[in-house]
């Protein structure tokens, strides 16, 4: 029997790397993890070329169509960025003395196992196996969230496991309901959970049972996809995990969980007509957008800021899915890829920023463009991309969503969504500007807000010139410690100077090396920018994938 | 007594035990009592799975599934819970958000709700045992209630396990159980989830003393 490498590769490569990470020296294992992510991307691209025109590759429990390939390309690309940035993360942790050898090894093994589970979830032909893989991602990432073993990270891990286990348990109840409906029509065994079978025979299923199942599946996988009202674990988990892990969780795990909803949706629509799932999705989408927008305004922590931005973007993805049709769904799928790439860069650079500054508070970072340019530049550009500025793909996709929504007669929903996205835009822009360009004295009047183009230009310039770090002294005026007689509390100033202290003098005396840490981040941003302008050979794949997601 | 009558008797007894143990988790607060109740519930669930397997013509796979469920729910998970208990000896729920009387009242309401919500499941299925599916749903709802109103780490784990037992019961009663490979994956996931929660509890205790999840309030907006 010939084993289909492209089909099994995305699962086998990270699994092999996980096993080898147990045995090999740590540095070699870290390098292998990057190699495995690259292999995943390569296999995904091979699958993409084989399924781009609507073909299906099936073997045993695994199955790949254009939608699978599209999601796998996303997972592979984001994994490559995150594993590459992970190399620098591990070295930073080792330099700071936070990370013993065993802990680094555990990190490498768990990240690879996590990647393998996501590949299984995307590739599984069987909705039962899909559920098992999604639940497995929760268990594996729990240890990664609690990696730092601080009180906050253990709390986040606890909430994550309890809430997601219960949430995904609800999805399993939904899966059992679908299974019961299929069994009642005469199917049995694994066949009764096979996606292709379900989609073809859903019209005969009992509608009452399918309505119950649809609600349970949406609520359950919605938990894992970070959609309101079951999102409470997300800001905690994504802000406490190490940067590259947050990148994977935010960039692709949410999308993988959402892809389960995309798969089920085709089944439910065949059984119930499009109205029922659409109404549920519209409610959860607008709720997620509203919640994210409100909580972004007063946010004080920049990793939580990125986490809430993920809820916002998943809300947009759900909105597009609710609208339905190939136009909206191709926007949704491109949004998933674009958001994955950009959010990965944002979280990886936020992790480096946290390492440099020693605090994830927004007001602990001021004028980062001058103090930590090599980190601030990719962070800034990623924020600009998250705000849906051209040439990044989120610009095109949000426009596409709006057009599709108005065409389909959901103008009111799009109107509300645009309003909420604008609120989120304002909040992220304000916080981002104060971190990157804000004056280092709190009582100083804010500088006139430069346009986003300025930010891009400045940040891009800084990427180009990412040499040795500029001395931190010139950005931290020494006169800060004096009380200014203003209402500004002196405590804030003291914190600020203390933070600057950690910047200029790393804890263990090792000088901070900029090195090549900007390479994966710049590559990620470049890839996002290219995809935003020109899809090239991926264009037919996106078309086929959108048609499959739209149930055609 | 004929074989059919014996089957009915054992089946009804097991289903009754499921519901009774679910209510029992709300009634007792000592961790050791909760673990005993879960073992009894696991035995009842295994009995249901075995009884259903005995009814199938080609029941070899179903017997394996039932044996696996028994191993996980009666042996492995209680052992893991005992390790959690050893970390926090003498722990009992001190500050539940709802007292015993109102918890039991809530359980009654949730059971009624389960009977209403499970009607499509009971009606669609061709199996005679499907009439008992509301019990599974009641377990799920009581599990949510437990996880939401209890503060202790162990109580929350018990809530999660109750939800899982309920879903497994529904799967057995309405469909004769999910396919072997899916059940295998579900069981492995469940054991690992409890293992993760045990390790997290150990780390919390190691670093910060006895776990009162009520004090886990650092992360909020």
PDB file of N, CA, C and O in Angstrom, chain A residues 29-59:
ATOM      1  N   UNK A  29      16.737  19.986  18.376  1.00  0.00           N
ATOM      2  CA  UNK A  29      15.288  19.769  18.437  1.00  0.00           C
ATOM      3  C   UNK A  29      14.551  21.045  18.064  1.00  0.00           C
ATOM      4  O   UNK A  29      13.540  21.008  17.349  1.00  0.00           O
ATOM      5  N   UNK A  30      15.062  22.177  18.535  1.00  0.00           N
ATOM      6  CA  UNK A  30      14.417  23.456  18.227  1.00  0.00           C
ATOM      7  C   UNK A  30      14.464  23.713  16.731  1.00  0.00           C
ATOM      8  O   UNK A  30      13.476  24.139  16.121  1.00  0.00           O
ATOM      9  N   UNK A  31      15.623  23.405  16.125  1.00  0.00           N
ATOM     10  CA  UNK A  31      15.752  23.608  14.689  1.00  0.00           C
ATOM     11  C   UNK A  31      14.808  22.673  13.936  1.00  0.00           C
ATOM     12  O   UNK A  31      14.170  23.060  12.960  1.00  0.00           O
ATOM     13  N   UNK A  32      14.698  21.422  14.433  1.00  0.00           N
ATOM     14  CA  UNK A  32      13.798  20.445  13.810  1.00  0.00           C
ATOM     15  C   UNK A  32      12.350  20.908  13.846  1.00  0.00           C
ATOM     16  O   UNK A  32      11.572  20.630  12.923  1.00  0.00           O
ATOM     17  N   UNK A  33      11.978  21.600  14.921  1.00  0.00           N
ATOM     18  CA  UNK A  33      10.594  22.047  15.030  1.00  0.00           C
ATOM     19  C   UNK A  33      10.263  23.008  13.895  1.00  0.00           C
ATOM     20  O   UNK A  33       9.174  22.960  13.324  1.00  0.00           O
ATOM     21  N   UNK A  34      11.244  23.865  13.562  1.00  0.00           N
ATOM     22  CA  UNK A  34      11.037  24.790  12.444  1.00  0.00           C
ATOM     23  C   UNK A  34      10.918  24.007  11.146  1.00  0.00           C
ATOM     24  O   UNK A  34      10.055  24.278  10.302  1.00  0.00           O
ATOM     25  N   UNK A  35      11.770  22.978  11.015  1.00  0.00           N
ATOM     26  CA  UNK A  35      11.766  22.146   9.819  1.00  0.00           C
ATOM     27  C   UNK A  35      10.413  21.450   9.653  1.00  0.00           C
ATOM     28  O   UNK A  35       9.867  21.369   8.552  1.00  0.00           O
ATOM     29  N   UNK A  36       9.875  20.942  10.781  1.00  0.00           N
ATOM     30  CA  UNK A  36       8.591  20.235  10.734  1.00  0.00           C
ATOM     31  C   UNK A  36       7.483  21.178  10.290  1.00  0.00           C
ATOM     32  O   UNK A  36       6.611  20.805   9.492  1.00  0.00           O
ATOM     33  N   UNK A  37       7.518  22.412  10.809  1.00  0.00           N
ATOM     34  CA  UNK A  37       6.491  23.384  10.405  1.00  0.00           C
ATOM     35  C   UNK A  37       6.608  23.672   8.914  1.00  0.00           C
ATOM     36  O   UNK A  37       5.598  23.761   8.202  1.00  0.00           O
ATOM     37  N   UNK A  38       7.868  23.786   8.440  1.00  0.00           N
ATOM     38  CA  UNK A  38       8.082  24.008   7.013  1.00  0.00           C
ATOM     39  C   UNK A  38       7.553  22.832   6.196  1.00  0.00           C
ATOM     40  O   UNK A  38       6.923  23.016   5.145  1.00  0.00           O
ATOM     41  N   UNK A  39       7.794  21.606   6.696  1.00  0.00           N
ATOM     42  CA  UNK A  39       7.318  20.410   5.986  1.00  0.00           C
ATOM     43  C   UNK A  39       5.797  20.403   5.925  1.00  0.00           C
ATOM     44  O   UNK A  39       5.197  20.013   4.911  1.00  0.00           O
ATOM     45  N   UNK A  40       5.168  20.857   7.027  1.00  0.00           N
ATOM     46  CA  UNK A  40       3.715  20.945   7.057  1.00  0.00           C
ATOM     47  C   UNK A  40       3.203  21.879   5.964  1.00  0.00           C
ATOM     48  O   UNK A  40       2.260  21.557   5.233  1.00  0.00           O
ATOM     49  N   UNK A  41       3.874  23.032   5.858  1.00  0.00           N
ATOM     50  CA  UNK A  41       3.476  24.013   4.852  1.00  0.00           C
ATOM     51  C   UNK A  41       3.669  23.434   3.456  1.00  0.00           C
ATOM     52  O   UNK A  41       2.807  23.575   2.578  1.00  0.00           O
ATOM     53  N   UNK A  42       4.812  22.738   3.246  1.00  0.00           N
ATOM     54  CA  UNK A  42       5.089  22.165   1.921  1.00  0.00           C
ATOM     55  C   UNK A  42       4.027  21.133   1.557  1.00  0.00           C
ATOM     56  O   UNK A  42       3.485  21.148   0.442  1.00  0.00           O
ATOM     57  N   UNK A  43       3.708  20.236   2.521  1.00  0.00           N
ATOM     58  CA  UNK A  43       2.693  19.213   2.248  1.00  0.00           C
ATOM     59  C   UNK A  43       1.351  19.869   1.950  1.00  0.00           C
ATOM     60  O   UNK A  43       0.609  19.424   1.067  1.00  0.00           O
ATOM     61  N   UNK A  44       1.052  20.940   2.694  1.00  0.00           N
ATOM     62  CA  UNK A  44      -0.217  21.639   2.473  1.00  0.00           C
ATOM     63  C   UNK A  44      -0.263  22.224   1.063  1.00  0.00           C
ATOM     64  O   UNK A  44      -1.297  22.172   0.391  1.00  0.00           O
ATOM     65  N   UNK A  45       0.881  22.749   0.607  1.00  0.00           N
ATOM     66  CA  UNK A  45       0.897  23.348  -0.733  1.00  0.00           C
ATOM     67  C   UNK A  45       0.733  22.268  -1.802  1.00  0.00           C
ATOM     68  O   UNK A  45       0.071  22.491  -2.818  1.00  0.00           O
ATOM     69  N   UNK A  46       1.348  21.078  -1.561  1.00  0.00           N
ATOM     70  CA  UNK A  46       1.169  19.978  -2.513  1.00  0.00           C
ATOM     71  C   UNK A  46      -0.307  19.583  -2.569  1.00  0.00           C
ATOM     72  O   UNK A  46      -0.901  19.441  -3.648  1.00  0.00           O
ATOM     73  N   UNK A  47      -0.921  19.445  -1.373  1.00  0.00           N
ATOM     74  CA  UNK A  47      -2.351  19.122  -1.338  1.00  0.00           C
ATOM     75  C   UNK A  47      -3.160  20.195  -2.039  1.00  0.00           C
ATOM     76  O   UNK A  47      -4.134  19.898  -2.741  1.00  0.00           O
ATOM     77  N   UNK A  48      -2.739  21.447  -1.842  1.00  0.00           N
ATOM     78  CA  UNK A  48      -3.458  22.564  -2.453  1.00  0.00           C
ATOM     79  C   UNK A  48      -3.438  22.429  -3.963  1.00  0.00           C
ATOM     80  O   UNK A  48      -4.463  22.606  -4.632  1.00  0.00           O
ATOM     81  N   UNK A  49      -2.266  22.067  -4.521  1.00  0.00           N
ATOM     82  CA  UNK A  49      -2.186  21.958  -5.978  1.00  0.00           C
ATOM     83  C   UNK A  49      -3.042  20.788  -6.475  1.00  0.00           C
ATOM     84  O   UNK A  49      -3.525  20.807  -7.602  1.00  0.00           O
ATOM     85  N   UNK A  50      -3.240  19.771  -5.612  1.00  0.00           N
ATOM     86  CA  UNK A  50      -4.016  18.611  -6.065  1.00  0.00           C
ATOM     87  C   UNK A  50      -5.523  18.793  -5.869  1.00  0.00           C
ATOM     88  O   UNK A  50      -6.322  18.035  -6.437  1.00  0.00           O
ATOM     89  N   UNK A  51      -5.910  19.741  -5.006  1.00  0.00           N
ATOM     90  CA  UNK A  51      -7.345  19.876  -4.744  1.00  0.00           C
ATOM     91  C   UNK A  51      -7.919  21.208  -5.220  1.00  0.00           C
ATOM     92  O   UNK A  51      -9.083  21.489  -4.983  1.00  0.00           O
ATOM     93  N   UNK A  52      -7.074  22.010  -5.896  1.00  0.00           N
ATOM     94  CA  UNK A  52      -7.486  23.385  -6.194  1.00  0.00           C
ATOM     95  C   UNK A  52      -8.724  23.454  -7.071  1.00  0.00           C
ATOM     96  O   UNK A  52      -9.452  24.444  -7.046  1.00  0.00           O
ATOM     97  N   UNK A  53      -8.972  22.430  -7.877  1.00  0.00           N
ATOM     98  CA  UNK A  53     -10.099  22.536  -8.798  1.00  0.00           C
ATOM     99  C   UNK A  53     -11.249  21.630  -8.391  1.00  0.00           C
ATOM    100  O   UNK A  53     -11.963  21.095  -9.237  1.00  0.00           O
ATOM    101  N   UNK A  54     -11.394  21.451  -7.077  1.00  0.00           N
ATOM    102  CA  UNK A  54     -12.564  20.728  -6.601  1.00  0.00           C
ATOM    103  C   UNK A  54     -12.357  19.233  -6.412  1.00  0.00           C
ATOM    104  O   UNK A  54     -13.304  18.516  -6.123  1.00  0.00           O
ATOM    105  N   UNK A  55     -11.108  18.747  -6.576  1.00  0.00           N
ATOM    106  CA  UNK A  55     -10.878  17.314  -6.370  1.00  0.00           C
ATOM    107  C   UNK A  55     -10.861  17.002  -4.877  1.00  0.00           C
ATOM    108  O   UNK A  55     -10.694  17.890  -4.048  1.00  0.00           O
ATOM    109  N   UNK A  56     -11.019  15.718  -4.535  1.00  0.00           N
ATOM    110  CA  UNK A  56     -10.957  15.290  -3.141  1.00  0.00           C
ATOM    111  C   UNK A  56      -9.956  14.144  -3.025  1.00  0.00           C
ATOM    112  O   UNK A  56      -9.956  13.239  -3.863  1.00  0.00           O
ATOM    113  N   UNK A  57      -9.092  14.207  -2.006  1.00  0.00           N
ATOM    114  CA  UNK A  57      -8.151  13.121  -1.741  1.00  0.00           C
ATOM    115  C   UNK A  57      -8.615  12.437  -0.459  1.00  0.00           C
ATOM    116  O   UNK A  57      -8.741  13.089   0.569  1.00  0.00           O
ATOM    117  N   UNK A  58      -8.890  11.141  -0.531  1.00  0.00           N
ATOM    118  CA  UNK A  58      -9.376  10.431   0.651  1.00  0.00           C
ATOM    119  C   UNK A  58      -8.500   9.218   0.922  1.00  0.00           C
ATOM    120  O   UNK A  58      -8.069   8.535  -0.001  1.00  0.00           O
ATOM    121  N   UNK A  59      -8.196   8.967   2.193  1.00  0.00           N
ATOM    122  CA  UNK A  59      -7.517   7.742   2.584  1.00  0.00           C
ATOM    123  C   UNK A  59      -7.868   7.456   4.042  1.00  0.00           C
ATOM    124  O   UNK A  59      -7.477   8.205   4.931  1.00  0.00           O
TER     125      UNK A  59
END
